[in-house]
Amino acid sequence: MNIWPTPTTSAPAGAPQAALAGVIEGIGEDGFAEHGLRELNRGLPAASWSVYQVWHDRPPVLHLSSSLGVADTTRDCFGAYRDGLYLRDRSFDALRQVAPGHAAVLRMGAEDAPNEEHRERIYRRHRMIERLSVARREADGSLLAVNLYRHAHQPRFSGDELDAFTTMATSLLAAVRRHLALVESVRQPPWNPREAMARACPALTQRELDVCERLLRGWSYDGVAADMGLSVATVKTYRARAFERLGLHFRSELFARFGAPPRR
């Protein structure tokens, strides 16, 4: 994995400039994720992209994602990531040492993923070979990352493409942050996963909802059991019953379905 600083000023030229201009035109619009990826492909081809935020003390949040020319598996990937892989992700550690407001470009191949489970569940299972990111440390200590992914049918990012991305990275990150701020300003009432689960399956009991709600917060079975005054075995029983009613098999599916509101 490689990491390097972004330029202090951004002066994109040629195809990257046109791609960046297209992304900026979509700020605040419905379908920004799909539009943004299409525009980026004008100057820097990528089969999928995501924008997510990670903290050191709570589960990460996926802000947007989209794919082009491949099945959109980015939310499934993030479900697996939020399911616990984020706890062992050291790929952004270098950025945690910089001051808030600073950004850097990071490049990571599938073979550089933090551990074997990460490589299998995120990269191999979804045929992704490389991630190119620009990430910034926010005022609350979190990291906001814009990630482009190359898939198995594509070559790895070339030196010229890395230079192009580095040139446009700061402006791209600013455009995404502006879009997220605009969306937040008109956001509907906060997403309530408990209500969403209850609507999806009115047969769910209060205990089953209690367990699933805590799992969506990133809690372990031990943590849920301690908080609810139950045994771990009982917690797993409630979880199994809830998953059966909801038609789920894995915790990652719970995150993918109820961890965030449906995409605009």
Tab-separated table of C-alpha atoms in Angstrom:
chain	number	residue	atom	x	y	z
A	1	MET	CA	0.000	0.000	0.000
A	2	ASN	CA	1.177	3.515	-0.813
A	3	ILE	CA	0.224	6.897	0.633
A	4	TRP	CA	1.233	10.420	-0.401
A	5	PRO	CA	0.036	13.988	0.298
A	6	THR	CA	-2.343	15.842	-1.976
A	7	PRO	CA	-1.243	19.153	-3.528
A	8	THR	CA	-1.979	22.262	-1.482
A	9	THR	CA	-3.734	23.711	-4.538
A	10	SER	CA	-5.584	21.933	-7.262
A	11	ALA	CA	-5.207	22.780	-10.952
A	12	PRO	CA	-6.567	19.868	-12.959
A	13	ALA	CA	-6.167	19.836	-16.722
A	14	GLY	CA	-7.553	17.938	-19.688
A	15	ALA	CA	-9.709	14.881	-19.121
A	16	PRO	CA	-9.465	14.991	-15.311
A	17	GLN	CA	-10.683	18.601	-15.397
A	18	ALA	CA	-13.690	17.667	-17.534
A	19	ALA	CA	-14.481	14.727	-15.253
A	20	LEU	CA	-14.227	16.880	-12.154
A	21	ALA	CA	-16.418	19.577	-13.696
A	22	GLY	CA	-19.050	16.930	-14.410
A	23	VAL	CA	-18.995	15.741	-10.801
A	24	ILE	CA	-19.383	19.311	-9.550
A	25	GLU	CA	-22.410	19.861	-11.791
A	26	GLY	CA	-24.207	17.025	-10.006
A	27	ILE	CA	-23.743	18.368	-6.478
A	28	GLY	CA	-26.974	18.281	-4.507
A	29	GLU	CA	-28.887	16.364	-7.170
A	30	ASP	CA	-30.693	13.047	-6.819
A	31	GLY	CA	-28.589	10.246	-8.272
A	32	PHE	CA	-25.323	12.030	-7.465
A	33	ALA	CA	-23.561	8.707	-6.785
A	34	GLU	CA	-24.368	7.289	-10.231
A	35	HIS	CA	-23.782	10.616	-11.986
A	36	GLY	CA	-20.466	11.187	-10.230
A	37	LEU	CA	-19.079	7.782	-11.180
A	38	ARG	CA	-20.085	8.238	-14.819
A	39	GLU	CA	-18.358	11.613	-14.910
A	40	LEU	CA	-15.221	10.302	-13.221
A	41	ASN	CA	-15.001	7.615	-15.879
A	42	ARG	CA	-14.513	10.324	-18.477
A	43	GLY	CA	-11.033	10.923	-17.090
A	44	LEU	CA	-10.296	8.065	-14.701
A	45	PRO	CA	-12.095	4.761	-15.372
A	46	ALA	CA	-13.304	2.867	-12.310
A	47	ALA	CA	-15.958	0.157	-12.070
A	48	SER	CA	-17.238	1.304	-8.672
A	49	TRP	CA	-16.773	3.959	-6.054
A	50	SER	CA	-17.811	4.682	-2.493
A	51	VAL	CA	-17.715	7.514	0.004
A	52	TYR	CA	-17.610	6.482	3.635
A	53	GLN	CA	-16.567	7.815	7.026
A	54	VAL	CA	-14.691	5.865	9.677
A	55	TRP	CA	-14.164	6.540	13.375
A	56	HIS	CA	-11.925	4.811	15.896
A	57	ASP	CA	-14.693	4.324	18.472
A	58	ARG	CA	-17.903	3.532	16.511
A	59	PRO	CA	-19.031	1.769	13.340
A	60	PRO	CA	-18.362	3.444	9.979
A	61	VAL	CA	-21.017	5.111	7.813
A	62	LEU	CA	-21.465	4.661	4.062
A	63	HIS	CA	-22.549	7.976	2.538
A	64	LEU	CA	-22.890	6.917	-1.106
A	65	SER	CA	-21.800	4.278	-3.593
A	66	SER	CA	-22.367	3.157	-7.159
A	67	SER	CA	-21.025	0.780	-9.819
A	68	LEU	CA	-20.674	1.010	-13.583
A	69	GLY	CA	-20.474	-1.985	-15.893
A	70	VAL	CA	-20.505	-4.479	-13.024
A	71	ALA	CA	-23.082	-5.610	-10.482
A	72	ASP	CA	-23.380	-3.011	-7.714
A	73	THR	CA	-21.920	-4.873	-4.757
A	74	THR	CA	-20.535	-1.859	-2.906
A	75	ARG	CA	-23.238	-1.919	-0.223
A	76	ASP	CA	-22.701	-5.641	0.305
A	77	CYS	CA	-18.981	-4.944	0.692
A	78	PHE	CA	-19.680	-2.217	3.208
A	79	GLY	CA	-22.043	-4.471	5.103
A	80	ALA	CA	-19.197	-6.947	5.571
A	81	TYR	CA	-16.834	-4.112	6.490
A	82	ARG	CA	-19.188	-2.721	9.102
A	83	ASP	CA	-19.859	-6.245	10.357
A	84	GLY	CA	-16.479	-6.096	12.100
A	85	LEU	CA	-13.730	-5.871	9.489
A	86	TYR	CA	-13.400	-2.151	10.165
A	87	LEU	CA	-12.083	-2.953	13.641
A	88	ARG	CA	-8.931	-4.449	12.077
A	89	ASP	CA	-8.522	-2.042	9.164
A	90	ARG	CA	-5.151	-0.328	9.478
A	91	SER	CA	-5.087	1.067	5.918
A	92	PHE	CA	-5.906	4.619	7.054
A	93	ASP	CA	-3.711	4.674	10.155
A	94	ALA	CA	-1.109	7.009	8.634
A	95	LEU	CA	-3.768	9.690	8.178
A	96	ARG	CA	-4.782	9.585	11.832
A	97	GLN	CA	-1.527	11.334	12.674
A	98	VAL	CA	-2.195	14.434	10.541
A	99	ALA	CA	-4.051	17.549	11.584
A	100	PRO	CA	-7.797	17.896	10.862
A	101	GLY	CA	-8.515	19.286	7.417
A	102	HIS	CA	-5.510	17.599	5.804
A	103	ALA	CA	-5.909	14.947	3.121
A	104	ALA	CA	-3.789	12.342	1.379
A	105	VAL	CA	-4.052	9.930	-1.524
A	106	LEU	CA	-3.832	6.216	-0.759
A	107	ARG	CA	-3.449	3.278	-3.128
A	108	MET	CA	-4.058	-0.286	-1.978
A	109	GLY	CA	-4.056	-3.515	-3.968
A	110	ALA	CA	-6.186	-6.496	-2.968
A	111	GLU	CA	-3.042	-8.267	-1.804
A	112	ASP	CA	-2.364	-5.403	0.637
A	113	ALA	CA	-5.718	-5.704	2.433
A	114	PRO	CA	-5.299	-5.750	6.232
A	115	ASN	CA	-6.005	-9.466	6.737
A	116	GLU	CA	-7.115	-12.633	4.943
A	117	GLU	CA	-10.785	-12.221	5.861
A	118	HIS	CA	-10.756	-8.661	4.503
A	119	ARG	CA	-9.154	-9.836	1.265
A	120	GLU	CA	-11.701	-12.622	0.856
A	121	ARG	CA	-14.941	-10.882	1.854
A	122	ILE	CA	-14.259	-7.509	0.236
A	123	TYR	CA	-11.877	-8.000	-2.677
A	124	ARG	CA	-11.868	-11.592	-3.928
A	125	ARG	CA	-15.581	-12.226	-3.460
A	126	HIS	CA	-16.424	-9.102	-5.484
A	127	ARG	CA	-13.514	-9.379	-7.943
A	128	MET	CA	-11.956	-6.065	-6.959
A	129	ILE	CA	-8.219	-5.716	-7.459
A	130	GLU	CA	-7.330	-2.206	-6.337
A	131	ARG	CA	-8.546	0.817	-4.374
A	132	LEU	CA	-7.482	4.413	-4.980
A	133	SER	CA	-8.622	6.843	-2.301
A	134	VAL	CA	-8.418	10.424	-1.181
A	135	ALA	CA	-9.090	10.695	2.536
A	136	ARG	CA	-9.284	13.640	4.882
A	137	ARG	CA	-9.214	13.841	8.640
A	138	GLU	CA	-12.324	15.653	9.880
A	139	ALA	CA	-12.650	17.906	12.921
A	140	ASP	CA	-14.245	15.117	14.994
A	141	GLY	CA	-11.266	12.831	14.386
A	142	SER	CA	-13.056	10.719	11.772
A	143	LEU	CA	-11.734	10.034	8.288
A	144	LEU	CA	-13.833	10.807	5.217
A	145	ALA	CA	-12.693	8.720	2.241
A	146	VAL	CA	-13.587	8.875	-1.454
A	147	ASN	CA	-12.642	5.521	-2.991
A	148	LEU	CA	-12.361	4.380	-6.614
A	149	TYR	CA	-12.140	0.638	-7.303
A	150	ARG	CA	-10.698	-1.290	-10.219
A	151	HIS	CA	-12.241	-4.723	-10.844
A	152	ALA	CA	-10.826	-7.884	-12.387
A	153	HIS	CA	-11.717	-6.913	-15.964
A	154	GLN	CA	-9.691	-3.690	-15.653
A	155	PRO	CA	-5.949	-3.011	-15.489
A	156	ARG	CA	-4.363	-1.520	-12.401
A	157	PHE	CA	-4.081	2.239	-12.146
A	158	SER	CA	-1.189	3.518	-14.255
A	159	GLY	CA	1.357	6.115	-13.239
A	160	ASP	CA	-0.377	8.751	-15.364
A	161	GLU	CA	-3.725	7.907	-13.782
A	162	LEU	CA	-2.252	8.201	-10.306
A	163	ASP	CA	-0.871	11.625	-11.222
A	164	ALA	CA	-4.262	12.679	-12.616
A	165	PHE	CA	-6.086	11.519	-9.494
A	166	THR	CA	-3.581	13.253	-7.213
A	167	THR	CA	-4.125	16.481	-9.140
A	168	MET	CA	-7.898	16.362	-8.858
A	169	ALA	CA	-8.164	14.686	-5.429
A	170	THR	CA	-8.514	17.789	-3.273
A	171	SER	CA	-11.240	19.279	-5.484
A	172	LEU	CA	-13.036	15.936	-5.771
A	173	LEU	CA	-13.113	15.591	-2.004
A	174	ALA	CA	-14.391	19.154	-1.657
A	175	ALA	CA	-17.172	18.463	-4.180
A	176	VAL	CA	-18.257	15.323	-2.341
A	177	ARG	CA	-18.202	17.088	1.030
A	178	ARG	CA	-20.340	19.880	-0.409
A	179	HIS	CA	-22.848	17.377	-1.762
A	180	LEU	CA	-23.076	15.599	1.592
A	181	ALA	CA	-23.593	18.914	3.372
A	182	LEU	CA	-26.418	19.881	1.012
A	183	VAL	CA	-28.083	16.496	1.402
A	184	GLU	CA	-27.801	16.748	5.180
A	185	SER	CA	-29.459	20.174	5.134
A	186	VAL	CA	-32.603	18.745	3.528
A	187	ARG	CA	-32.478	15.314	5.107
A	188	GLN	CA	-35.686	13.655	6.166
A	189	PRO	CA	-36.115	12.755	9.858
A	190	PRO	CA	-33.224	10.626	11.115
A	191	TRP	CA	-33.164	7.052	9.853
A	192	ASN	CA	-34.704	4.758	12.441
A	193	PRO	CA	-33.654	1.167	11.743
A	194	ARG	CA	-35.918	-0.172	14.497
A	195	GLU	CA	-38.984	1.344	12.823
A	196	ALA	CA	-37.776	0.117	9.429
A	197	MET	CA	-37.420	-3.445	10.739
A	198	ALA	CA	-40.822	-3.301	12.397
A	199	ARG	CA	-42.401	-2.099	9.146
A	200	ALA	CA	-40.626	-4.806	7.176
A	201	CYS	CA	-41.837	-7.522	9.555
A	202	PRO	CA	-44.572	-6.616	12.048
A	203	ALA	CA	-44.186	-10.088	13.602
A	204	LEU	CA	-40.826	-9.149	15.151
A	205	THR	CA	-40.991	-9.070	18.948
A	206	GLN	CA	-39.641	-6.201	21.027
A	207	ARG	CA	-36.770	-8.398	22.239
A	208	GLU	CA	-35.859	-9.340	18.668
A	209	LEU	CA	-35.903	-5.676	17.698
A	210	ASP	CA	-33.781	-4.824	20.757
A	211	VAL	CA	-31.120	-7.346	19.723
A	212	CYS	CA	-31.048	-6.346	16.048
A	213	GLU	CA	-30.920	-2.655	16.912
A	214	ARG	CA	-27.825	-3.219	19.052
A	215	LEU	CA	-26.186	-5.366	16.383
A	216	LEU	CA	-26.692	-2.486	13.946
A	217	ARG	CA	-24.776	-0.258	16.357
A	218	GLY	CA	-21.804	-2.577	15.939
A	219	TRP	CA	-22.106	-4.267	19.333
A	220	SER	CA	-20.758	-7.757	19.923
A	221	TYR	CA	-22.982	-10.562	21.217
A	222	ASP	CA	-21.266	-10.257	24.589
A	223	GLY	CA	-22.007	-6.525	24.653
A	224	VAL	CA	-25.658	-7.038	23.725
A	225	ALA	CA	-26.029	-9.726	26.372
A	226	ALA	CA	-24.497	-7.546	29.091
A	227	ASP	CA	-26.630	-4.534	28.142
A	228	MET	CA	-29.877	-6.508	28.068
A	229	GLY	CA	-29.146	-8.706	31.056
A	230	LEU	CA	-29.335	-11.898	28.982
A	231	SER	CA	-27.032	-14.803	28.206
A	232	VAL	CA	-25.127	-14.819	24.927
A	233	ALA	CA	-27.047	-17.957	23.931
A	234	THR	CA	-30.367	-16.173	24.454
A	235	VAL	CA	-29.185	-13.174	22.435
A	236	LYS	CA	-28.226	-15.485	19.565
A	237	THR	CA	-31.633	-17.154	19.769
A	238	TYR	CA	-33.406	-13.791	19.419
A	239	ARG	CA	-31.057	-12.905	16.569
A	240	ALA	CA	-31.756	-16.195	14.762
A	241	ARG	CA	-35.528	-15.764	15.112
A	242	ALA	CA	-35.378	-12.183	13.851
A	243	PHE	CA	-33.179	-13.116	10.894
A	244	GLU	CA	-35.539	-15.937	9.958
A	245	ARG	CA	-38.528	-13.582	10.007
A	246	LEU	CA	-36.637	-10.993	7.941
A	247	GLY	CA	-35.229	-13.518	5.474
A	248	LEU	CA	-31.623	-12.774	6.435
A	249	HIS	CA	-28.687	-15.121	6.922
A	250	PHE	CA	-25.717	-12.933	7.844
A	251	ARG	CA	-25.142	-9.808	9.911
A	252	SER	CA	-23.769	-8.073	6.815
A	253	GLU	CA	-27.216	-8.467	5.230
A	254	LEU	CA	-28.784	-6.776	8.257
A	255	PHE	CA	-26.421	-3.799	7.792
A	256	ALA	CA	-26.995	-3.696	4.042
A	257	ARG	CA	-30.781	-3.627	4.477
A	258	PHE	CA	-31.283	-1.581	7.619
A	259	GLY	CA	-27.960	0.095	8.422
A	260	ALA	CA	-28.767	3.215	6.371
A	261	PRO	CA	-31.729	4.740	4.552
A	262	PRO	CA	-32.286	3.685	0.935
A	263	ARG	CA	-30.147	5.591	-1.543
A	264	ARG	CA	-31.607	8.697	-3.087
